[in-house]
PDB file of C-alpha atoms in Angstrom:
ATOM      1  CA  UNK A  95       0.000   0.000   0.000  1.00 90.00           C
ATOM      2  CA  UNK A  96       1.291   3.715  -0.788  1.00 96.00           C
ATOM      3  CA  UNK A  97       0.546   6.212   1.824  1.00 97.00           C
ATOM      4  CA  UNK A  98       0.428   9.991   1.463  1.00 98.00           C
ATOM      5  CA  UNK A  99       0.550  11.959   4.456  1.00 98.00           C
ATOM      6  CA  UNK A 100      -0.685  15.349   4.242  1.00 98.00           C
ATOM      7  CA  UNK A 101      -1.159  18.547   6.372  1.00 97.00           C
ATOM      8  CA  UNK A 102      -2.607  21.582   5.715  1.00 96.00           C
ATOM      9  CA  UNK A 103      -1.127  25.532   5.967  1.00 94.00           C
ATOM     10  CA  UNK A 104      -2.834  28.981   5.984  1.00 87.00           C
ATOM     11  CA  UNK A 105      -5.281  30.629   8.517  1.00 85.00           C
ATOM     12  CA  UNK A 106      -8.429  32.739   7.542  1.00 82.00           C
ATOM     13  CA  UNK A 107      -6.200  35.494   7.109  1.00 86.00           C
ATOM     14  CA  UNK A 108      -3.807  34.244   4.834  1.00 88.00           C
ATOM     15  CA  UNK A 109      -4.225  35.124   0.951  1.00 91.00           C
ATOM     16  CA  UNK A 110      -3.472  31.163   0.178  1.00 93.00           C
ATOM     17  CA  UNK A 111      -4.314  27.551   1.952  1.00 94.00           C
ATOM     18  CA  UNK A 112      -1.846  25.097   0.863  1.00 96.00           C
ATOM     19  CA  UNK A 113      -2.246  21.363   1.147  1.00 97.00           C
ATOM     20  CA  UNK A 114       1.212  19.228   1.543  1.00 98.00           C
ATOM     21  CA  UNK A 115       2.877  16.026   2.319  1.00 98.00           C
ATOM     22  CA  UNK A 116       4.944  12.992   1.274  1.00 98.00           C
ATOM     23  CA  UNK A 117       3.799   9.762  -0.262  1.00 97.00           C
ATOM     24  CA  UNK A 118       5.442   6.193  -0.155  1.00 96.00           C
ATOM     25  CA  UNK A 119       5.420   2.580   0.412  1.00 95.00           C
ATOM     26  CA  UNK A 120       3.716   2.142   3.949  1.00 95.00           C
ATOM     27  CA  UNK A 121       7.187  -0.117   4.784  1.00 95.00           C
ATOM     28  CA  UNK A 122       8.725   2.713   4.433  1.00 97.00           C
ATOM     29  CA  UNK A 123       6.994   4.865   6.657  1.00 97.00           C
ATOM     30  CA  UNK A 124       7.526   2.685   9.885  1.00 97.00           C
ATOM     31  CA  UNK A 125      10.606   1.840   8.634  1.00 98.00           C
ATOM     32  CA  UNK A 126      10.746   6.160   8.778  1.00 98.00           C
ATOM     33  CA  UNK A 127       8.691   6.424  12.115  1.00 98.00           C
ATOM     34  CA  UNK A 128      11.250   4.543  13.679  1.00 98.00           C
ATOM     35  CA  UNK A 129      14.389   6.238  12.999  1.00 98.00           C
ATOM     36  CA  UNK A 130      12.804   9.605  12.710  1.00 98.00           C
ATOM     37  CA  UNK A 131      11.538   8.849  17.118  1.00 98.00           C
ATOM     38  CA  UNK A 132      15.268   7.621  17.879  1.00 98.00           C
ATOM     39  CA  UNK A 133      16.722  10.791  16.643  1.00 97.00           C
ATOM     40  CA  UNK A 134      13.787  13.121  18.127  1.00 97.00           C
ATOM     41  CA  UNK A 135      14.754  10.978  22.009  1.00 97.00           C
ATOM     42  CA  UNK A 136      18.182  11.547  21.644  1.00 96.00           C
ATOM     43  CA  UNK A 137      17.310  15.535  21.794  1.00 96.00           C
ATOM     44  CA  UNK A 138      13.906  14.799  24.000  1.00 96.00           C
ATOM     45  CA  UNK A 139      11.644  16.260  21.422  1.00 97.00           C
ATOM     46  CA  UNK A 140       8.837  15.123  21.672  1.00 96.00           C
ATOM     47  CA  UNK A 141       7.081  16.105  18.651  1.00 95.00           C
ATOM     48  CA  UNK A 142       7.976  18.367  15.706  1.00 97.00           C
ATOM     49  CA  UNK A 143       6.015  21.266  15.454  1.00 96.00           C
ATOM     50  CA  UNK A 144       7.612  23.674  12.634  1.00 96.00           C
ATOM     51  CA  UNK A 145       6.443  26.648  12.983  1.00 95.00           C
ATOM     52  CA  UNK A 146       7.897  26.604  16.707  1.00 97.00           C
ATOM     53  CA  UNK A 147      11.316  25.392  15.338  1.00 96.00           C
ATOM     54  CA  UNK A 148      10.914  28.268  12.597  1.00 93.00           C
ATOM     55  CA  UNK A 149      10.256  31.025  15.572  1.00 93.00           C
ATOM     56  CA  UNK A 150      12.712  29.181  17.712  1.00 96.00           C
ATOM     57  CA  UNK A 151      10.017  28.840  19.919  1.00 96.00           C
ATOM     58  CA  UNK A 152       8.048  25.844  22.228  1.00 95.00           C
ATOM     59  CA  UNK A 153      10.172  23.039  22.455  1.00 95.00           C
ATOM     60  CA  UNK A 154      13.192  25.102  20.480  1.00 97.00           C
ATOM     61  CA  UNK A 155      13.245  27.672  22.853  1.00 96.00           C
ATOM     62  CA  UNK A 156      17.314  28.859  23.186  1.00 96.00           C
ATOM     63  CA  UNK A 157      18.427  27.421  19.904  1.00 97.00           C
ATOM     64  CA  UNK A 158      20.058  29.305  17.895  1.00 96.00           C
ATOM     65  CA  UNK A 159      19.307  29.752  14.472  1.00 93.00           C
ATOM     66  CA  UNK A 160      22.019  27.230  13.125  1.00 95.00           C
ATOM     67  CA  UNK A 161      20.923  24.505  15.550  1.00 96.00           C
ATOM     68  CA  UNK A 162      17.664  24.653  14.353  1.00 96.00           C
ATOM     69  CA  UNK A 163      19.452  24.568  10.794  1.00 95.00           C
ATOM     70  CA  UNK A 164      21.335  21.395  11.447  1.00 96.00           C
ATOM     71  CA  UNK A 165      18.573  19.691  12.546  1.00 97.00           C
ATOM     72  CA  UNK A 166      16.198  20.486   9.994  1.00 96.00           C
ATOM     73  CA  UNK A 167      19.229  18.768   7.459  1.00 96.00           C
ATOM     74  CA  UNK A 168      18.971  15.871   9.965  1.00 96.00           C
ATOM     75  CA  UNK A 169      15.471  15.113   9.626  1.00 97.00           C
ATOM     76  CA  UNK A 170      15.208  16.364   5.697  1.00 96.00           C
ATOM     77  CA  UNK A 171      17.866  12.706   5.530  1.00 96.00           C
ATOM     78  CA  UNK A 172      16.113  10.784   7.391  1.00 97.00           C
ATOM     79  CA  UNK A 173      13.143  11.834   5.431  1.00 97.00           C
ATOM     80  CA  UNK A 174      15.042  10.968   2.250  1.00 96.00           C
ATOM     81  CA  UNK A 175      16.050   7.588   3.175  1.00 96.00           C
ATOM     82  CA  UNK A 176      12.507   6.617   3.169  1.00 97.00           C
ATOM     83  CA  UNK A 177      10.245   8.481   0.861  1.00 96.00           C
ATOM     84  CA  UNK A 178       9.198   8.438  -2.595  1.00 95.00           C
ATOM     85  CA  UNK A 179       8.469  12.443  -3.351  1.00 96.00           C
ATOM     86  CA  UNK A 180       6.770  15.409  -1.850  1.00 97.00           C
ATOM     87  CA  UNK A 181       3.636  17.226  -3.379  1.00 97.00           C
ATOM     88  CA  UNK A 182       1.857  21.115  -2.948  1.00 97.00           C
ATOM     89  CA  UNK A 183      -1.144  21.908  -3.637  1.00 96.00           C
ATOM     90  CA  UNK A 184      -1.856  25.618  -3.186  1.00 95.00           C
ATOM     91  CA  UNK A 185      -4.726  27.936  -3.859  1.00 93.00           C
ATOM     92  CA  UNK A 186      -5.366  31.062  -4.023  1.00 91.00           C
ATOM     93  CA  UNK A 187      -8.362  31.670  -1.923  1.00 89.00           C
ATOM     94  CA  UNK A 188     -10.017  35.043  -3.329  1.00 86.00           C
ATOM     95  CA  UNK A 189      -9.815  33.943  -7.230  1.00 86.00           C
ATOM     96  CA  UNK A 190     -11.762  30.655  -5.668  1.00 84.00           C
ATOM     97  CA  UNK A 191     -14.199  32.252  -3.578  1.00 81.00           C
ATOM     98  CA  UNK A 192     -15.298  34.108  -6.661  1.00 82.00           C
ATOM     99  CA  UNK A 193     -15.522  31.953  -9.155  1.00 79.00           C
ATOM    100  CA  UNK A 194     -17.371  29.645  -7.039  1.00 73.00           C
ATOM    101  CA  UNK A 195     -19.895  32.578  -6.844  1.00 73.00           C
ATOM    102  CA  UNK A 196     -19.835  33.184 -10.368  1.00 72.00           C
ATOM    103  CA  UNK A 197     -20.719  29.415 -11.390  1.00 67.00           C
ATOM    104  CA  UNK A 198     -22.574  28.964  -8.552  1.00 62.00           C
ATOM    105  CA  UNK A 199     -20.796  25.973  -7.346  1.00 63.00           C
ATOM    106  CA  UNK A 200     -22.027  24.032  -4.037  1.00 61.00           C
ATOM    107  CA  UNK A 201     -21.876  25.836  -0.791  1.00 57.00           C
ATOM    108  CA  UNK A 202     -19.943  23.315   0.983  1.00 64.00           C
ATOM    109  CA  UNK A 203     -16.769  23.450  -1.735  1.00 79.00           C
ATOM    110  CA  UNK A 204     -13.893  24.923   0.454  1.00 88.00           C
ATOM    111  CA  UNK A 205     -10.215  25.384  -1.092  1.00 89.00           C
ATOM    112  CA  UNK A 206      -8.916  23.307   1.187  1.00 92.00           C
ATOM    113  CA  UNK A 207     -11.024  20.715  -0.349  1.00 92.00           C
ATOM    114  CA  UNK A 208      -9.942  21.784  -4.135  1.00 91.00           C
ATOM    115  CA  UNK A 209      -6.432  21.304  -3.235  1.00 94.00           C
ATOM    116  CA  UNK A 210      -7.011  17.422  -2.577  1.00 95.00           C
ATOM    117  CA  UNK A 211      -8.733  17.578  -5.849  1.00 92.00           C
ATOM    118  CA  UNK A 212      -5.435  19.173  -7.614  1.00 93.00           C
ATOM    119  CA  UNK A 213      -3.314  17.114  -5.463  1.00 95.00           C
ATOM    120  CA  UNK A 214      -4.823  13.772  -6.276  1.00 95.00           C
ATOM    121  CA  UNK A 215      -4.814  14.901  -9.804  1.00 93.00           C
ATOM    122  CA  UNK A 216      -1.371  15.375  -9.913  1.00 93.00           C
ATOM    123  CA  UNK A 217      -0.155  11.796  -7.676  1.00 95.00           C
ATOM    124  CA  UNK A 218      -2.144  10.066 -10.346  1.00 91.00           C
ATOM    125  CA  UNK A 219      -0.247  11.723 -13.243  1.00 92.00           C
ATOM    126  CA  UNK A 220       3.052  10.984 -11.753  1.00 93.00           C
ATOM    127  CA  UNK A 221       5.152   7.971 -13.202  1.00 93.00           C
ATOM    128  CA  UNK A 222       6.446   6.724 -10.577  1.00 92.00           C
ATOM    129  CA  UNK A 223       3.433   6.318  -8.412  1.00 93.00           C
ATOM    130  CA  UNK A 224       1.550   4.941 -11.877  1.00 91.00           C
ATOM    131  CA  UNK A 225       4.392   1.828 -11.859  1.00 91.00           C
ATOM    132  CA  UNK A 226       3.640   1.277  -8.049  1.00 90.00           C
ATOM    133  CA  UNK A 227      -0.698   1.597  -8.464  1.00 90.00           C
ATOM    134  CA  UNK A 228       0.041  -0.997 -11.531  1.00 90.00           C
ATOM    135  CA  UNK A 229       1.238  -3.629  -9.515  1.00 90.00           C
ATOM    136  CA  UNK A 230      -1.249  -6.537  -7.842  1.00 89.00           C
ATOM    137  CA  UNK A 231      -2.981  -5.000  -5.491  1.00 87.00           C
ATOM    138  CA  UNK A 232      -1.405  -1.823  -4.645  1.00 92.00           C
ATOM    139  CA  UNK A 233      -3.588   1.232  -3.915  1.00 94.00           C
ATOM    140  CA  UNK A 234      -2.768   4.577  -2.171  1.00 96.00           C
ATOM    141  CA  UNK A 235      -4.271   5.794   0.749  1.00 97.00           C
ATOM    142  CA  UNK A 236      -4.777   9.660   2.425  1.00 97.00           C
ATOM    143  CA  UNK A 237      -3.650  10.336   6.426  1.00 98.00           C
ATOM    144  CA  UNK A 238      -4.152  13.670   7.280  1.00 97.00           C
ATOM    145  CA  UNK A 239      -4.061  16.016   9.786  1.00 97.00           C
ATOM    146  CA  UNK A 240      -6.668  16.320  11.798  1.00 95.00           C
ATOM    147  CA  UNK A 241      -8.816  19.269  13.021  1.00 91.00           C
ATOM    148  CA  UNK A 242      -9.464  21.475  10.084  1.00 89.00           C
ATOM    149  CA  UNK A 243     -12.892  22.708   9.911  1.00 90.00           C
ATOM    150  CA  UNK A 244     -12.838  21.737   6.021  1.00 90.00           C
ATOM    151  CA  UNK A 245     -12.772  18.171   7.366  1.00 93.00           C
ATOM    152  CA  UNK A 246     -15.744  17.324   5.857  1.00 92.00           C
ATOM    153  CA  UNK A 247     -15.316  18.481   2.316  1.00 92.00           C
ATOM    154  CA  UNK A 248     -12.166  16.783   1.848  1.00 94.00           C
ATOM    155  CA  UNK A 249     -13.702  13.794   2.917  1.00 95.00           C
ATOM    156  CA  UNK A 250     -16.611  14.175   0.385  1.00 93.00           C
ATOM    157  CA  UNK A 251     -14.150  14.781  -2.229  1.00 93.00           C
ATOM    158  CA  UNK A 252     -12.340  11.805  -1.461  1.00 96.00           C
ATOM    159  CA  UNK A 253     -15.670   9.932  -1.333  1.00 95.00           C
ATOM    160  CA  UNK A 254     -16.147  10.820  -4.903  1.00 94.00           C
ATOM    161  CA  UNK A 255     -12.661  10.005  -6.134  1.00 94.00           C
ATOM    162  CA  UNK A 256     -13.038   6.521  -4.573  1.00 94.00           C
ATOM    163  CA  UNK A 257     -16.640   5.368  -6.369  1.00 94.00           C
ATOM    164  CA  UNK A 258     -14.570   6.368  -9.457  1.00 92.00           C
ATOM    165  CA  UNK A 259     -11.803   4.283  -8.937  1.00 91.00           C
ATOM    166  CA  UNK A 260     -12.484   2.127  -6.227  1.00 90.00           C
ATOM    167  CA  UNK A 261      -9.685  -0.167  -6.816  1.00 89.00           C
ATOM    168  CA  UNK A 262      -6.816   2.548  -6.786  1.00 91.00           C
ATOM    169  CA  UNK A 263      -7.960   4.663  -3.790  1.00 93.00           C
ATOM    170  CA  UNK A 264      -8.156   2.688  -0.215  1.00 94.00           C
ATOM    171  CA  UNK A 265      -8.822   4.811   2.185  1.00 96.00           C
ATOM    172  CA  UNK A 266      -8.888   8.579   3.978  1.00 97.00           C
ATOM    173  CA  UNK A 267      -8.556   9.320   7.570  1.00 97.00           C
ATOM    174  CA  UNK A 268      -7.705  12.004   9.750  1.00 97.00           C
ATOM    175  CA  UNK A 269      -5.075  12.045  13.037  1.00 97.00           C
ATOM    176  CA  UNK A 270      -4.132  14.453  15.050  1.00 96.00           C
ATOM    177  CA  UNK A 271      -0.792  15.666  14.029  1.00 95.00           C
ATOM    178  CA  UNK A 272       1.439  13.965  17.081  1.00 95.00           C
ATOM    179  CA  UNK A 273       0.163  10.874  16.538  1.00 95.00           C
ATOM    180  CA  UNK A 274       3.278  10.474  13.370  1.00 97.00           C
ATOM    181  CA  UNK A 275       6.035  12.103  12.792  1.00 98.00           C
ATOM    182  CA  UNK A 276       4.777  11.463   8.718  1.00 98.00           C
ATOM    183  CA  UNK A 277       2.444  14.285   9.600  1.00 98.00           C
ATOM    184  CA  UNK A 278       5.051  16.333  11.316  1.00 98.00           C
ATOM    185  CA  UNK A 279       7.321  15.927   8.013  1.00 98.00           C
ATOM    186  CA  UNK A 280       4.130  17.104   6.030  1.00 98.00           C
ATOM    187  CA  UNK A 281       3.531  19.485   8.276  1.00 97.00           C
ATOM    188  CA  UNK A 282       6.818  21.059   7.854  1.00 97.00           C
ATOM    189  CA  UNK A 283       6.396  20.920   4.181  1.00 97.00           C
ATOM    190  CA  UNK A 284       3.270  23.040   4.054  1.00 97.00           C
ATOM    191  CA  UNK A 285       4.173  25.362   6.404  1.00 96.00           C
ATOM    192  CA  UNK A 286       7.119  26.589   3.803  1.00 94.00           C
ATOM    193  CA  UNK A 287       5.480  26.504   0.819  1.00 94.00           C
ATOM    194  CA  UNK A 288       2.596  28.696   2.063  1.00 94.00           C
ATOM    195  CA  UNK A 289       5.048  31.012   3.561  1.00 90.00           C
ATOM    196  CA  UNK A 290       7.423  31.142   0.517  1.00 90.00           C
ATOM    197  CA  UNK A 291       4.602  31.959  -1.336  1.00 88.00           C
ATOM    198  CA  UNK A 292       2.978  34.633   0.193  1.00 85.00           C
ATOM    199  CA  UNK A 293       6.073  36.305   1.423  1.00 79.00           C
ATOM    200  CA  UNK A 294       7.633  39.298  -0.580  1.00 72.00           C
ATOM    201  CA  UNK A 295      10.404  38.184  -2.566  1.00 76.00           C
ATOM    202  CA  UNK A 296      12.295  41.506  -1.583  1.00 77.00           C
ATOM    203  CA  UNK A 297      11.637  40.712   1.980  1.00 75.00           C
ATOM    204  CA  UNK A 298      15.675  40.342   3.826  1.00 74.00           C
ATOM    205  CA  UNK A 299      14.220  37.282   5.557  1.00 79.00           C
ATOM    206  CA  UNK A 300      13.160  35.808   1.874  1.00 83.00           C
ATOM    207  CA  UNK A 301      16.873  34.071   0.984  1.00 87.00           C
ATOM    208  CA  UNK A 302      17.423  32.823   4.365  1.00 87.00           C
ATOM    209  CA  UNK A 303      14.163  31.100   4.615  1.00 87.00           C
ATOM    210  CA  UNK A 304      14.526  29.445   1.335  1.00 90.00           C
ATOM    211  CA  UNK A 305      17.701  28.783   1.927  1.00 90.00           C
ATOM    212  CA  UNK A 306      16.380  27.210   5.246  1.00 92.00           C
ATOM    213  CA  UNK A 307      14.326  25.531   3.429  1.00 92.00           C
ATOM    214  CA  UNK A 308      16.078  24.161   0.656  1.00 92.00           C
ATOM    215  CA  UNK A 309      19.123  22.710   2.589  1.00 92.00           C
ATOM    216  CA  UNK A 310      16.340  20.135   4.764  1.00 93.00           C
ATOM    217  CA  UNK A 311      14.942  19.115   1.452  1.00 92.00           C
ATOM    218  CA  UNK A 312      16.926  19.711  -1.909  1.00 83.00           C
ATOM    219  CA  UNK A 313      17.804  16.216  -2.271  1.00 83.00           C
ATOM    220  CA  UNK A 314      13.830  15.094  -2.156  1.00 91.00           C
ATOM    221  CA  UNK A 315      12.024  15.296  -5.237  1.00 93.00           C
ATOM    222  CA  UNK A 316       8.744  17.329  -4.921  1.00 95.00           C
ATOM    223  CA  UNK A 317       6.148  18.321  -7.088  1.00 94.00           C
ATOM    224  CA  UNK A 318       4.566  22.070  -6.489  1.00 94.00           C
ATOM    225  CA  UNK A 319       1.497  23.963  -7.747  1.00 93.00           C
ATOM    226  CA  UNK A 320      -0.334  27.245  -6.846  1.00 92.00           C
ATOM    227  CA  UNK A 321      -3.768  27.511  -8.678  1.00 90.00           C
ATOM    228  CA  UNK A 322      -5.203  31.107  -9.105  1.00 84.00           C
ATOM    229  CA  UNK A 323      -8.036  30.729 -11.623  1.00 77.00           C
ATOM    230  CA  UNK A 324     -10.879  27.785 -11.525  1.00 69.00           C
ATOM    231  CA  UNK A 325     -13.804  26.430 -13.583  1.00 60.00           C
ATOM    232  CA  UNK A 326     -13.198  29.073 -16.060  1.00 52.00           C
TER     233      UNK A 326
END
């Protein structure tokens, strides 16, 4: 079974809600979950949280930027060892909100819920996850986080994906994000690409947070998209 792990990024405030996570074998993933816990106890983390290791805040309270750095490049291996690619899924939520006026498109559509949409859309296009879905009895699956009040629409759009192609989608389901460190790696994921995108390229902070970024996952192949027009 292939397993994609996904958390969500972007309050009602925020000009885009981005949808993110990494997808692999499910061997992989415990095989992941428990390396990933013996290098969290040898620091006593408990639980990744990133926009507390971003702010140097919570648990990484008196790190210093670097620190935070390093281990960021420490999980982003660990990470590598063990999963197939990443994926985004971003949209932006004005453009949405009116063209779901303008084609008067169910009340209950969120762009949370659009995102899985584009984000299945996109796993299902992707060779490498084709080869696996090919094989006897292989079929992907959806954990993620849970607690969004757009619950329900993602799990209606999943319900539709799966009477269309019962035999290639398994299953969704929603955790709480401490329950796997898979949804602390997706979480960590989302939480940059929302911010990368709505930040202000001239912003000082802009090259050291990509750069941030980039050296905890340049080695990990990942698959990005921001949609800003729909059902035109």
């Amino acid at each position: 079974m292939l397993t994609c792990y996904l958390d969500d990024s972007g309050n009602d405030q925020d000009p885009i809600v981005t949808l993110a996570g990494y997808v692999s074998p499910e061997q992989n993933w415990r095989d992941f979950e428990t390396e990933a816990r013996a290098a969290f106890d040898t620091i006593d983390l408990p639980y990744l949280h990133t926009v507390d290791l971003h702010g140097l805040r919570g648990e990484f309270a008196g790190w210093s930027r670097e620190e935070a750095a390093e281990f960021a490049r420490c999980f982003g291996r660990i990470l590598d060892r063990h999963v197939y690619a990443g994926f985004e899924f971003s949209v932006m939520k004005s453009t949405f909100e009116a063209r779901k006026a303008d084609y008067d498109v169910e009340h209950q559509s969120s762009p949370l819920g659009f995102c899985l949409h584009g984000l299945v859309d996109r796993l299902v296009k992707d060779e490498g996850i084709l080869a696996g879905l090919r094989q006897p009895e292989v079929n992907l699956s959806f954990v993620v986080e849970s607690g969004n009040k757009n619950e329900g629409d993602i799990r209606r759009r999943f319900d539709n994906i799966q009477k269309q192609d019962a035999e290639r989608f398994r299953s969704i389901s929603f955790e709480p994000k401490t329950t796997r460190i898979a949804l602390q790696a997706a979480d960590f994921l989302a939480y940059f690409c929302r911010r990368l995108r709505t930040k202000n390229r001239a912003h000082p902070r802009y090259k050291d947070e990509i750069a941030f970024f980039e050296s905890a996952t340049g080695n990990m192949a990942h698959h990005h998209f921001l949609a800003t027009d729909f059902m035109g």
